[in-house]
Each structure stands twice: as C-alpha cells, then as structure tokens.
C-alpha cells in the first residue's frame, strides 16, 4: 500500500481469510459457519466482508437490523441472512428481501405470523431465540409449549433453527454458569425436537464460545469479532490477524514552549520544550474523548506516542518530542501495533466498541482482494 494522504481504515481481506480459516479449523467439518456482519461488519464494511465470506464458503450471515440486511441484498449478497433483532414494523420489508428473522417473543411471533399470512408465505424460515441466561432477548424454557401451540398447523412458517447466546463465553471464571447455559439449551432443543415433528438446526457459540466450548458447537456457530482479528484472549489474539488498520497523516508540527497549553480547555500543559503533531481524526471519526489526555498511544514511524490534551471533533494532537516525524508522515492509530485491543484497553473499553465506532466519515480502502 502507498503511504496514505488522509485518514483511512485499511481492510485486509487476506487477514479476514486467515481468521476465517483459523476458526473453521477448530470446528467439525460438518458444522455450519455464520459470519456476523452487523454494524458495518464491526466497522469495516458489511458489503465487502459479506462478499468475501460468501466467497470463502460461509453458510450464513447475520445482521442486527432489517436495514442492514436490505443493504446486503441491494449489493447482491445471496447467502441466507439471519436478522438478530428485527423490529415488527419492518417485517414486510424483511420478507420481500428474503431475510430470516430471529423470533424472540410471543408478540414478535404473532406479528410475524400475520405478516407471513398477509404476504401469502409458505414455510418461511424463522429462527427461534431462547434466553438461557443472558436475559437480553429470547423466549424462556417454559415458553416451548406456547410456541408450539402458536405454530402448530401454520404453513406460513418453518422453524429453520433454534438458538441461544452465551453471556460470558470469554470469561473462564464463569465456566459453571456457561456450562449451565449449554445444559439448558440442550434441554430446550430436545423438547422442541420432540414436539415439532421435524428437526431444526441448533446454534449457540460466538467467537469465544468456539475457542472455549467447542464441544457445544451443535450444527452451526456464529462468529463476529474473531473474523475481524480478536479473540478476547492474548493467546488467540496472537494467532488471529486484525483486518483493520486505522491510518492517518501528520497535518502540522508545532514547537511548544514550557508552560504552554495544547488544545481545548488547555487540558495539556507542557513541562518542557515539546514537539506536537496534529492529526486529522477526532471524536467525530470514532476516536472518543476517553482516548485523550495521555490515555492511549499511536504509532509514528514505529514509535508509540501519547495523544495529548482533549480529543477534538476533527483532530487530535500527539507528543512527538525527540521522534523522527514531519508533516505528511503516516501515523497508525491502531492496526498491528498498537492493536485495537491495546488501544481500547488503555482507555478502559474493548476492541468491539472501538472498531464498531469508527464513523462512516472515514474512508474504507481494501487490500488483498
Ligand atoms: C454479535 C453476536 C454474535 C457475535 O459475537 P462475537 O463475540 O463477535 O463472535 C453472535 N451471536 C449473537 C446473537 C450476537 O448478537
């Protein structure tokens, strides 16, 4: 890649392929793989990532909302798409674009059945979500009879799968709790299989689930963060490759005298002669104020230097004293070093929040296509 002249998020599709194969290898060959591409594929680019995953042979894709699924269909994505959190007002659109809803409550089930009836659907695939301990979305174990009563003799729909979501798959101190979730899920799926008259496929694991509980892979797994290069675990992180590098460029260098301040509200005051560099990226681009005031570090020609003062909307300032640095030089906000995980951890957040928060103002560029 040539040196960047502006702020870009560089997406490495070869790294995505590496991560996909790494995760796939840990599964039984017959286990299906769902790639989670919600939130612009965790801030990278849903369409490009979905295309690549389709090409690599992912069996399913998932988004959070109908609108995200529609965008994928508009771009020609043909893989089955699970919509994890559909809103009832969008069911007609969902059906028109062949998106498959997660059905998580009695009301959602009723409304969806009505939409299918209105649009003359037959055996429309739905995915029943059960709550096994996350207490976020889903039917409860004792809803199984209710669901069966509702869908018995309804030709409009067909349960394609039964699924649940782990609350703490990355936290090995919560092994007992996770094991309980797995057991509850097994119980639910057995009951459903018995009462339904046909066998839907089952899925439970997210990325950390694949790593820590492969015995619970059932028929499919759902991976997001692992595809983008993070495993919520240092050893796994070392084997995955972050697919996104956030790069920018030095706009201007300033010589600062002792006791001068830098930036809004004079949040930084120099203790000595300092050199600062101003970068064209700020909180409107997704680098929030929590990263300022010496919390997080960026890489300038191989050296890590702190962000000083308050993060502005469109700019940050960094301390480049005694560093080889001039206007036009490239700066890595995160990528290989520092990784998004390291950058995020310094400011008490997680890679998920940092990467999904890189705003649409930042241009995405691709390599390894
Ligand atoms: C976001 C999400 C995932 C992906 O989780 P990762 O930790 O990113 O692998 C899987 N399942 C559900 C229901 C989700 O909402």
mmCIF file of C-alpha atoms and ligand atoms in Angstrom:
data_model
loop_
_atom_site.group_PDB
_atom_site.id
_atom_site.type_symbol
_atom_site.label_atom_id
_atom_site.label_comp_id
_atom_site.label_asym_id
_atom_site.label_seq_id
_atom_site.Cartn_x
_atom_site.Cartn_y
_atom_site.Cartn_z
ATOM 1 C CA UNK A 1 0.000 0.000 0.000
ATOM 2 C CA UNK A 2 1.285 3.507 -0.832
ATOM 3 C CA UNK A 3 1.549 5.963 2.050
ATOM 4 C CA UNK A 4 -1.818 7.411 2.908
ATOM 5 C CA UNK A 5 -2.566 11.102 2.326
ATOM 6 C CA UNK A 6 -5.666 11.180 4.522
ATOM 7 C CA UNK A 7 -7.385 9.237 7.300
ATOM 8 C CA UNK A 8 -8.368 5.791 6.070
ATOM 9 C CA UNK A 9 -9.431 2.483 7.521
ATOM 10 C CA UNK A 10 -7.492 -0.104 5.586
ATOM 11 C CA UNK A 11 -9.203 -3.503 5.442
ATOM 12 C CA UNK A 12 -7.054 -6.538 4.710
ATOM 13 C CA UNK A 13 -9.212 -9.224 3.110
ATOM 14 C CA UNK A 14 -6.333 -11.728 3.248
ATOM 15 C CA UNK A 15 -6.325 -11.330 7.026
ATOM 16 C CA UNK A 16 -10.073 -11.987 7.038
ATOM 17 C CA UNK A 17 -9.452 -15.172 5.099
ATOM 18 C CA UNK A 18 -6.772 -16.197 7.593
ATOM 19 C CA UNK A 19 -9.126 -15.635 10.543
ATOM 20 C CA UNK A 20 -11.974 -17.477 8.852
ATOM 21 C CA UNK A 21 -9.755 -20.498 8.212
ATOM 22 C CA UNK A 22 -8.342 -20.365 11.749
ATOM 23 C CA UNK A 23 -11.839 -20.508 13.267
ATOM 24 C CA UNK A 24 -13.128 -23.066 10.761
ATOM 25 C CA UNK A 25 -10.219 -25.385 11.582
ATOM 26 C CA UNK A 26 -11.361 -25.601 15.198
ATOM 27 C CA UNK A 27 -14.767 -26.949 14.159
ATOM 28 C CA UNK A 28 -16.039 -30.251 12.872
ATOM 29 C CA UNK A 29 -16.108 -30.197 9.081
ATOM 30 C CA UNK A 30 -19.903 -30.535 9.008
ATOM 31 C CA UNK A 31 -20.539 -27.608 11.374
ATOM 32 C CA UNK A 32 -22.009 -24.633 9.555
ATOM 33 C CA UNK A 33 -20.409 -21.210 9.904
ATOM 34 C CA UNK A 34 -22.330 -17.971 10.266
ATOM 35 C CA UNK A 35 -20.351 -14.768 9.804
ATOM 36 C CA UNK A 36 -21.710 -11.877 11.863
ATOM 37 C CA UNK A 37 -21.570 -8.702 9.753
ATOM 38 C CA UNK A 38 -23.778 -6.423 11.859
ATOM 39 C CA UNK A 39 -22.749 -2.813 12.478
ATOM 40 C CA UNK A 40 -20.957 -2.482 9.098
ATOM 41 C CA UNK A 41 -19.118 -5.729 9.783
ATOM 42 C CA UNK A 42 -17.847 -4.381 13.102
ATOM 43 C CA UNK A 43 -16.934 -1.089 11.490
ATOM 44 C CA UNK A 44 -15.083 -2.442 8.469
ATOM 45 C CA UNK A 45 -17.600 -2.689 5.612
ATOM 46 C CA UNK A 46 -20.511 -5.107 5.580
ATOM 47 C CA UNK A 47 -20.751 -5.489 1.809
ATOM 48 C CA UNK A 48 -17.068 -6.170 1.155
ATOM 49 C CA UNK A 49 -16.823 -8.521 4.127
ATOM 50 C CA UNK A 50 -20.043 -10.348 3.235
ATOM 51 C CA UNK A 51 -18.834 -10.824 -0.353
ATOM 52 C CA UNK A 52 -15.558 -12.237 0.864
ATOM 53 C CA UNK A 53 -17.251 -14.526 3.410
ATOM 54 C CA UNK A 54 -19.688 -15.763 0.772
ATOM 55 C CA UNK A 55 -16.714 -16.498 -1.454
ATOM 56 C CA UNK A 56 -14.921 -18.339 1.373
ATOM 57 C CA UNK A 57 -17.957 -20.556 1.850
ATOM 58 C CA UNK A 58 -19.664 -19.158 4.951
ATOM 59 C CA UNK A 59 -23.090 -20.805 5.203
ATOM 60 C CA UNK A 60 -24.933 -17.915 6.799
ATOM 61 C CA UNK A 61 -24.553 -14.231 7.545
ATOM 62 C CA UNK A 62 -26.149 -12.241 10.364
ATOM 63 C CA UNK A 63 -27.006 -8.597 10.892
ATOM 64 C CA UNK A 64 -28.774 -6.908 13.792
ATOM 65 C CA UNK A 65 -31.441 -4.946 11.913
ATOM 66 C CA UNK A 66 -33.524 -5.311 8.769
ATOM 67 C CA UNK A 67 -31.978 -2.199 7.227
ATOM 68 C CA UNK A 68 -28.534 -3.828 7.373
ATOM 69 C CA UNK A 69 -29.860 -6.926 5.643
ATOM 70 C CA UNK A 70 -31.523 -4.868 2.916
ATOM 71 C CA UNK A 71 -28.191 -3.153 2.194
ATOM 72 C CA UNK A 72 -26.563 -6.563 1.716
ATOM 73 C CA UNK A 73 -29.326 -7.732 -0.620
ATOM 74 C CA UNK A 74 -29.035 -4.451 -2.586
ATOM 75 C CA UNK A 75 -25.353 -5.269 -3.065
ATOM 76 C CA UNK A 76 -26.191 -8.700 -4.454
ATOM 77 C CA UNK A 77 -25.421 -10.863 -1.431
ATOM 78 C CA UNK A 78 -27.322 -14.128 -1.817
ATOM 79 C CA UNK A 79 -26.343 -16.100 1.287
ATOM 80 C CA UNK A 80 -29.059 -16.684 3.888
ATOM 81 C CA UNK A 81 -29.119 -13.707 6.261
ATOM 82 C CA UNK A 82 -30.296 -14.002 9.859
ATOM 83 C CA UNK A 83 -31.623 -10.749 11.316
ATOM 84 C CA UNK A 84 -30.832 -10.943 15.015
ATOM 85 C CA UNK A 85 -33.023 -8.137 16.305
ATOM 86 C CA UNK A 86 -35.774 -7.332 13.819
ATOM 87 C CA UNK A 87 -38.466 -4.813 14.687
ATOM 88 C CA UNK A 88 -42.076 -5.721 13.827
ATOM 89 C CA UNK A 89 -42.583 -2.574 11.717
ATOM 90 C CA UNK A 90 -40.099 -3.970 9.173
ATOM 91 C CA UNK A 91 -41.447 -7.479 8.669
ATOM 92 C CA UNK A 92 -42.840 -6.878 5.180
ATOM 93 C CA UNK A 93 -39.547 -5.477 4.011
ATOM 94 C CA UNK A 94 -37.754 -8.388 5.651
ATOM 95 C CA UNK A 95 -39.903 -10.918 3.806
ATOM 96 C CA UNK A 96 -39.563 -9.123 0.468
ATOM 97 C CA UNK A 97 -35.783 -9.284 0.724
ATOM 98 C CA UNK A 98 -35.670 -12.907 1.892
ATOM 99 C CA UNK A 99 -34.154 -12.082 5.263
ATOM 100 C CA UNK A 100 -34.667 -14.566 8.076
ATOM 101 C CA UNK A 101 -35.886 -13.205 11.405
ATOM 102 C CA UNK A 102 -34.867 -14.145 14.895
ATOM 103 C CA UNK A 103 -38.192 -14.621 16.673
ATOM 104 C CA UNK A 104 -37.672 -13.845 20.324
ATOM 105 C CA UNK A 105 -41.025 -13.114 21.989
ATOM 106 C CA UNK A 106 -44.683 -14.119 21.781
ATOM 107 C CA UNK A 107 -45.589 -10.729 20.337
ATOM 108 C CA UNK A 108 -42.901 -10.922 17.660
ATOM 109 C CA UNK A 109 -44.077 -14.422 16.756
ATOM 110 C CA UNK A 110 -47.721 -13.303 16.434
ATOM 111 C CA UNK A 111 -46.836 -10.261 14.366
ATOM 112 C CA UNK A 112 -44.570 -12.249 12.080
ATOM 113 C CA UNK A 113 -47.198 -14.934 11.515
ATOM 114 C CA UNK A 114 -49.640 -12.217 10.490
ATOM 115 C CA UNK A 115 -47.136 -10.652 8.094
ATOM 116 C CA UNK A 116 -46.498 -14.057 6.501
ATOM 117 C CA UNK A 117 -50.202 -14.652 6.121
ATOM 118 C CA UNK A 118 -50.780 -11.253 4.517
ATOM 119 C CA UNK A 119 -47.980 -11.898 2.035
ATOM 120 C CA UNK A 120 -49.065 -15.481 1.319
ATOM 121 C CA UNK A 121 -45.875 -17.087 2.521
ATOM 122 C CA UNK A 122 -45.314 -20.823 2.769
ATOM 123 C CA UNK A 123 -42.699 -22.370 5.079
ATOM 124 C CA UNK A 124 -40.918 -19.050 5.606
ATOM 125 C CA UNK A 125 -37.691 -19.812 7.542
ATOM 126 C CA UNK A 126 -37.541 -18.378 11.051
ATOM 127 C CA UNK A 127 -35.057 -18.786 13.888
ATOM 128 C CA UNK A 128 -36.350 -19.142 17.431
ATOM 129 C CA UNK A 129 -34.175 -17.437 20.014
ATOM 130 C CA UNK A 130 -34.143 -18.733 23.568
ATOM 131 C CA UNK A 131 -32.853 -16.911 26.607
ATOM 132 C CA UNK A 132 -30.640 -19.224 28.632
ATOM 133 C CA UNK A 133 -29.110 -16.672 30.994
ATOM 134 C CA UNK A 134 -28.051 -13.538 29.135
ATOM 135 C CA UNK A 135 -31.501 -12.087 29.893
ATOM 136 C CA UNK A 136 -31.474 -9.855 26.846
ATOM 137 C CA UNK A 137 -33.691 -11.326 24.102
ATOM 138 C CA UNK A 138 -35.441 -14.643 23.784
ATOM 139 C CA UNK A 139 -38.186 -16.971 24.869
ATOM 140 C CA UNK A 140 -37.832 -18.773 28.165
ATOM 141 C CA UNK A 141 -37.554 -22.502 28.517
ATOM 142 C CA UNK A 142 -41.169 -22.759 29.677
ATOM 143 C CA UNK A 143 -42.391 -20.962 26.514
ATOM 144 C CA UNK A 144 -41.829 -24.065 24.374
ATOM 145 C CA UNK A 145 -45.461 -25.206 24.673
ATOM 146 C CA UNK A 146 -46.740 -21.739 23.874
ATOM 147 C CA UNK A 147 -44.573 -21.569 20.735
ATOM 148 C CA UNK A 148 -45.749 -24.974 19.620
ATOM 149 C CA UNK A 149 -49.404 -24.004 20.128
ATOM 150 C CA UNK A 150 -48.868 -20.869 18.048
ATOM 151 C CA UNK A 151 -47.174 -22.528 15.095
ATOM 152 C CA UNK A 152 -48.929 -25.892 15.028
ATOM 153 C CA UNK A 153 -50.763 -26.148 11.705
ATOM 154 C CA UNK A 154 -49.338 -22.860 10.467
ATOM 155 C CA UNK A 155 -47.963 -23.490 6.990
ATOM 156 C CA UNK A 156 -46.729 -19.921 6.618
ATOM 157 C CA UNK A 157 -43.560 -20.554 8.615
ATOM 158 C CA UNK A 158 -40.990 -23.185 9.262
ATOM 159 C CA UNK A 159 -38.528 -23.184 12.157
ATOM 160 C CA UNK A 160 -35.148 -23.316 10.438
ATOM 161 C CA UNK A 161 -33.159 -23.160 13.655
ATOM 162 C CA UNK A 162 -33.193 -22.844 17.415
ATOM 163 C CA UNK A 163 -30.525 -20.724 19.035
ATOM 164 C CA UNK A 164 -29.305 -19.016 22.169
ATOM 165 C CA UNK A 165 -26.406 -16.749 23.114
ATOM 166 C CA UNK A 166 -23.770 -17.154 25.834
ATOM 167 C CA UNK A 167 -23.361 -14.424 28.438
ATOM 168 C CA UNK A 168 -19.697 -14.908 29.370
ATOM 169 C CA UNK A 169 -18.054 -17.256 26.879
ATOM 170 C CA UNK A 170 -14.751 -15.344 27.122
ATOM 171 C CA UNK A 171 -14.585 -15.463 30.919
ATOM 172 C CA UNK A 172 -13.282 -18.778 32.211
ATOM 173 C CA UNK A 173 -14.207 -17.783 35.780
ATOM 174 C CA UNK A 174 -17.795 -18.176 34.608
ATOM 175 C CA UNK A 175 -17.371 -21.739 33.379
ATOM 176 C CA UNK A 176 -20.042 -23.113 35.711
ATOM 177 C CA UNK A 177 -22.563 -20.548 34.514
ATOM 178 C CA UNK A 178 -21.730 -21.162 30.853
ATOM 179 C CA UNK A 179 -21.993 -24.906 31.350
ATOM 180 C CA UNK A 180 -25.441 -24.301 32.793
ATOM 181 C CA UNK A 181 -26.442 -22.298 29.744
ATOM 182 C CA UNK A 182 -25.269 -25.141 27.495
ATOM 183 C CA UNK A 183 -27.268 -27.680 29.515
ATOM 184 C CA UNK A 184 -30.399 -25.516 29.467
ATOM 185 C CA UNK A 185 -30.051 -25.062 25.714
ATOM 186 C CA UNK A 186 -29.737 -28.813 25.207
ATOM 187 C CA UNK A 187 -32.870 -29.381 27.248
ATOM 188 C CA UNK A 188 -34.805 -26.825 25.223
ATOM 189 C CA UNK A 189 -33.666 -28.231 21.885
ATOM 190 C CA UNK A 190 -34.619 -31.774 22.928
ATOM 191 C CA UNK A 191 -38.086 -30.594 23.901
ATOM 192 C CA UNK A 192 -38.532 -28.723 20.630
ATOM 193 C CA UNK A 193 -37.340 -31.685 18.560
ATOM 194 C CA UNK A 194 -39.808 -33.925 20.349
ATOM 195 C CA UNK A 195 -42.803 -31.648 19.914
ATOM 196 C CA UNK A 196 -42.174 -30.123 16.496
ATOM 197 C CA UNK A 197 -42.259 -33.149 14.223
ATOM 198 C CA UNK A 198 -39.150 -32.072 12.314
ATOM 199 C CA UNK A 199 -35.629 -31.200 13.395
ATOM 200 C CA UNK A 200 -34.417 -27.587 13.126
ATOM 201 C CA UNK A 201 -30.671 -26.942 13.311
ATOM 202 C CA UNK A 202 -29.150 -25.556 16.517
ATOM 203 C CA UNK A 203 -26.524 -22.915 17.325
ATOM 204 C CA UNK A 204 -25.135 -21.326 20.444
ATOM 205 C CA UNK A 205 -21.475 -20.289 20.165
ATOM 206 C CA UNK A 206 -19.978 -16.888 19.379
ATOM 207 C CA UNK A 207 -16.220 -16.425 18.804
ATOM 208 C CA UNK A 208 -15.114 -17.044 22.386
ATOM 209 C CA UNK A 209 -17.548 -19.947 22.547
ATOM 210 C CA UNK A 210 -15.747 -21.536 19.581
ATOM 211 C CA UNK A 211 -12.455 -21.098 21.409
ATOM 212 C CA UNK A 212 -13.549 -22.208 24.892
ATOM 213 C CA UNK A 213 -16.527 -24.556 24.410
ATOM 214 C CA UNK A 214 -16.085 -26.304 21.048
ATOM 215 C CA UNK A 215 -17.982 -29.317 22.413
ATOM 216 C CA UNK A 216 -21.115 -27.120 22.267
ATOM 217 C CA UNK A 217 -20.845 -26.238 18.580
ATOM 218 C CA UNK A 218 -24.123 -28.010 17.703
ATOM 219 C CA UNK A 219 -24.891 -27.534 13.963
ATOM 220 C CA UNK A 220 -23.602 -24.001 13.453
ATOM 221 C CA UNK A 221 -21.512 -21.297 15.127
ATOM 222 C CA UNK A 222 -21.849 -17.507 14.890
ATOM 223 C CA UNK A 223 -18.597 -15.604 14.770
ATOM 224 C CA UNK A 224 -18.042 -11.871 14.593
ATOM 225 C CA UNK A 225 -15.049 -10.488 16.474
ATOM 226 C CA UNK A 226 -12.806 -13.459 15.604
ATOM 227 C CA UNK A 227 -13.242 -12.804 11.894
ATOM 228 C CA UNK A 228 -12.063 -9.248 12.473
ATOM 229 C CA UNK A 229 -8.974 -10.442 14.307
ATOM 230 C CA UNK A 230 -9.728 -10.518 18.034
ATOM 231 C CA UNK A 231 -10.307 -13.473 20.328
ATOM 232 C CA UNK A 232 -10.817 -11.916 23.778
ATOM 233 C CA UNK A 233 -7.683 -13.825 24.790
ATOM 234 C CA UNK A 234 -3.988 -12.990 24.375
ATOM 235 C CA UNK A 235 -3.008 -16.420 23.041
ATOM 236 C CA UNK A 236 -5.776 -16.406 20.457
ATOM 237 C CA UNK A 237 -5.110 -12.768 19.536
ATOM 238 C CA UNK A 238 -1.563 -13.820 18.673
ATOM 239 C CA UNK A 239 -2.906 -16.267 16.088
ATOM 240 C CA UNK A 240 -5.554 -14.026 14.567
ATOM 241 C CA UNK A 241 -4.801 -11.047 12.335
ATOM 242 C CA UNK A 242 -6.592 -7.725 12.859
ATOM 243 C CA UNK A 243 -8.174 -6.971 9.492
ATOM 244 C CA UNK A 244 -8.450 -3.204 10.024
ATOM 245 C CA UNK A 245 -5.685 -0.621 10.262
ATOM 246 C CA UNK A 246 -6.700 2.949 11.042
ATOM 247 C CA UNK A 247 -4.166 5.254 9.427
ATOM 248 C CA UNK A 248 -3.824 8.956 9.289
ATOM 249 C CA UNK A 249 -1.226 11.551 8.420
ATOM 250 C CA UNK A 250 0.529 14.438 10.182
ATOM 251 C CA UNK A 251 -1.125 17.741 9.218
ATOM 252 C CA UNK A 252 1.173 20.061 11.132
ATOM 253 C CA UNK A 253 4.043 20.086 13.638
ATOM 254 C CA UNK A 254 4.282 22.640 16.452
ATOM 255 C CA UNK A 255 7.121 23.625 18.752
ATOM 256 C CA UNK A 256 5.714 24.183 22.221
ATOM 257 C CA UNK A 257 7.463 26.227 24.895
ATOM 258 C CA UNK A 258 7.426 25.194 28.571
ATOM 259 C CA UNK A 259 4.134 26.017 30.321
ATOM 260 C CA UNK A 260 2.178 26.409 27.111
ATOM 261 C CA UNK A 261 -1.071 24.588 26.708
ATOM 262 C CA UNK A 262 -2.329 22.449 23.822
ATOM 263 C CA UNK A 263 -5.923 22.089 22.667
ATOM 264 C CA UNK A 264 -9.361 22.896 24.038
ATOM 265 C CA UNK A 265 -9.760 23.872 27.671
ATOM 266 C CA UNK A 266 -5.979 23.885 27.923
ATOM 267 C CA UNK A 267 -6.177 20.275 29.117
ATOM 268 C CA UNK A 268 -2.479 19.677 28.364
ATOM 269 C CA UNK A 269 0.262 21.896 29.712
ATOM 270 C CA UNK A 270 3.886 21.369 28.666
ATOM 271 C CA UNK A 271 6.511 20.787 31.332
ATOM 272 C CA UNK A 272 9.348 21.481 28.887
ATOM 273 C CA UNK A 273 10.099 22.209 25.231
ATOM 274 C CA UNK A 274 7.849 19.870 23.256
ATOM 275 C CA UNK A 275 7.056 18.963 19.665
ATOM 276 C CA UNK A 276 3.457 18.146 18.878
ATOM 277 C CA UNK A 277 1.820 16.809 15.744
ATOM 278 C CA UNK A 278 -1.776 17.484 14.780
ATOM 279 C CA UNK A 279 -3.700 14.657 13.080
ATOM 280 C CA UNK A 280 -6.907 14.864 11.000
ATOM 281 C CA UNK A 281 -9.002 12.490 13.084
ATOM 282 C CA UNK A 282 -11.211 13.170 16.097
ATOM 283 C CA UNK A 283 -14.223 12.099 18.073
ATOM 284 C CA UNK A 284 -16.474 12.528 15.028
ATOM 285 C CA UNK A 285 -14.416 9.760 13.427
ATOM 286 C CA UNK A 286 -14.841 7.453 16.395
ATOM 287 C CA UNK A 287 -11.783 8.297 18.455
ATOM 288 C CA UNK A 288 -13.679 9.361 21.575
ATOM 289 C CA UNK A 289 -12.564 11.729 24.273
ATOM 290 C CA UNK A 290 -11.676 8.833 26.564
ATOM 291 C CA UNK A 291 -8.577 8.211 24.421
ATOM 292 C CA UNK A 292 -7.150 11.692 25.013
ATOM 293 C CA UNK A 293 -5.051 13.107 27.835
ATOM 294 C CA UNK A 294 -2.247 10.526 27.643
ATOM 295 C CA UNK A 295 -4.536 7.501 27.898
ATOM 296 C CA UNK A 296 -3.893 5.896 24.504
ATOM 297 C CA UNK A 297 -0.870 5.748 22.211
ATOM 298 C CA UNK A 298 -0.490 5.820 18.434
ATOM 299 C CA UNK A 299 2.426 4.729 16.273
ATOM 300 C CA UNK A 300 4.620 7.241 14.441
ATOM 301 C CA UNK A 301 7.370 5.694 12.316
ATOM 302 C CA UNK A 302 7.469 2.720 14.665
ATOM 303 C CA UNK A 303 7.383 4.613 17.975
ATOM 304 C CA UNK A 304 4.369 4.735 20.280
ATOM 305 C CA UNK A 305 3.480 8.262 21.373
ATOM 306 C CA UNK A 306 0.600 9.558 23.525
ATOM 307 C CA UNK A 307 -2.458 11.516 22.474
ATOM 308 C CA UNK A 308 -2.213 14.708 24.496
ATOM 309 C CA UNK A 309 -4.947 17.073 25.638
ATOM 310 C CA UNK A 310 -8.608 16.738 24.800
ATOM 311 C CA UNK A 311 -9.671 14.921 21.649
ATOM 312 C CA UNK A 312 -11.337 17.472 19.321
ATOM 313 C CA UNK A 313 -14.138 16.726 16.883
ATOM 314 C CA UNK A 314 -11.862 16.548 13.836
ATOM 315 C CA UNK A 315 -8.342 16.478 15.267
ATOM 316 C CA UNK A 316 -6.068 15.031 17.880
ATOM 317 C CA UNK A 317 -2.641 16.190 18.983
ATOM 318 C CA UNK A 318 0.184 13.818 19.827
ATOM 319 C CA UNK A 319 3.534 14.330 21.507
ATOM 320 C CA UNK A 320 6.347 13.708 19.023
ATOM 321 C CA UNK A 321 9.201 15.207 21.043
ATOM 322 C CA UNK A 322 12.527 13.571 20.017
ATOM 323 C CA UNK A 323 10.755 11.488 17.387
ATOM 324 C CA UNK A 324 11.594 11.393 13.706
ATOM 325 C CA UNK A 325 8.352 12.980 12.479
ATOM 326 C CA UNK A 326 7.413 15.567 9.869
ATOM 327 C CA UNK A 327 4.329 16.862 8.090
ATOM 328 C CA UNK A 328 2.903 14.241 5.762
ATOM 329 C CA UNK A 329 4.201 11.286 7.766
ATOM 330 C CA UNK A 330 1.878 8.351 8.209
ATOM 331 C CA UNK A 331 0.505 7.610 11.689
ATOM 332 C CA UNK A 332 -1.097 4.323 12.753
ATOM 333 C CA UNK A 333 -3.911 4.833 15.255
ATOM 334 C CA UNK A 334 -4.418 1.077 15.529
ATOM 335 C CA UNK A 335 -3.600 -1.965 13.460
ATOM 336 C CA UNK A 336 -0.813 -4.387 14.161
ATOM 337 C CA UNK A 337 0.869 -2.120 16.758
ATOM 338 C CA UNK A 338 -0.905 -0.845 18.737
ATOM 339 C CA UNK A 339 -3.710 -3.334 18.150
ATOM 340 C CA UNK A 340 -7.274 -2.069 18.509
ATOM 341 C CA UNK A 341 -7.470 -4.231 21.630
ATOM 342 C CA UNK A 342 -4.416 -2.494 23.159
ATOM 343 C CA UNK A 343 -5.596 0.961 22.099
ATOM 344 C CA UNK A 344 -9.069 0.310 23.553
ATOM 345 C CA UNK A 345 -7.835 -1.275 26.781
ATOM 346 C CA UNK A 346 -5.757 1.830 27.615
ATOM 347 C CA UNK A 347 -8.999 3.795 27.798
ATOM 348 C CA UNK A 348 -10.986 1.142 29.657
ATOM 349 C CA UNK A 349 -13.041 -0.063 26.744
ATOM 350 C CA UNK A 350 -12.997 -3.087 24.430
ATOM 351 C CA UNK A 351 -11.999 -3.677 20.822
ATOM 352 C CA UNK A 352 -15.675 -4.252 19.901
ATOM 353 C CA UNK A 353 -16.619 -0.695 20.883
ATOM 354 C CA UNK A 354 -13.592 0.937 19.276
ATOM 355 C CA UNK A 355 -13.839 -0.765 15.886
ATOM 356 C CA UNK A 356 -17.627 -0.535 15.523
ATOM 357 C CA UNK A 357 -17.392 3.139 16.417
ATOM 358 C CA UNK A 358 -15.144 4.227 13.534
ATOM 359 C CA UNK A 359 -17.570 6.541 11.803
ATOM 360 C CA UNK A 360 -18.693 6.438 8.209
ATOM 361 C CA UNK A 361 -16.734 9.658 7.570
ATOM 362 C CA UNK A 362 -13.549 7.595 7.491
ATOM 363 C CA UNK A 363 -12.861 6.235 4.037
ATOM 364 C CA UNK A 364 -12.508 2.455 3.798
ATOM 365 C CA UNK A 365 -9.835 1.051 1.485
ATOM 366 C CA UNK A 366 -9.126 -2.598 0.737
ATOM 367 C CA UNK A 367 -6.139 -4.777 0.154
ATOM 368 C CA UNK A 368 -5.734 -8.479 -0.507
ATOM 369 C CA UNK A 369 -8.951 -8.754 -2.535
HETATM 370 C C1 LIG B 1 -22.963 -10.141 17.935
HETATM 371 C C2 LIG B 1 -23.415 -11.530 18.135
HETATM 372 C C3 LIG B 1 -22.571 -12.622 17.862
HETATM 373 C C4 LIG B 1 -21.104 -12.482 17.539
HETATM 374 O O1 LIG B 1 -20.341 -12.419 18.724
HETATM 375 P P1 LIG B 1 -18.724 -12.325 18.684
HETATM 376 O O2 LIG B 1 -18.339 -12.276 20.115
HETATM 377 O O3 LIG B 1 -18.421 -11.045 17.975
HETATM 378 O O4 LIG B 1 -18.236 -13.513 17.949
HETATM 379 C C5 LIG B 1 -23.113 -13.897 17.933
HETATM 380 N N1 LIG B 1 -24.413 -14.082 18.280
HETATM 381 C C6 LIG B 1 -25.232 -13.059 18.584
HETATM 382 C C7 LIG B 1 -26.654 -13.330 18.981
HETATM 383 C C8 LIG B 1 -24.772 -11.745 18.537
HETATM 384 O O5 LIG B 1 -25.585 -10.727 18.850
#
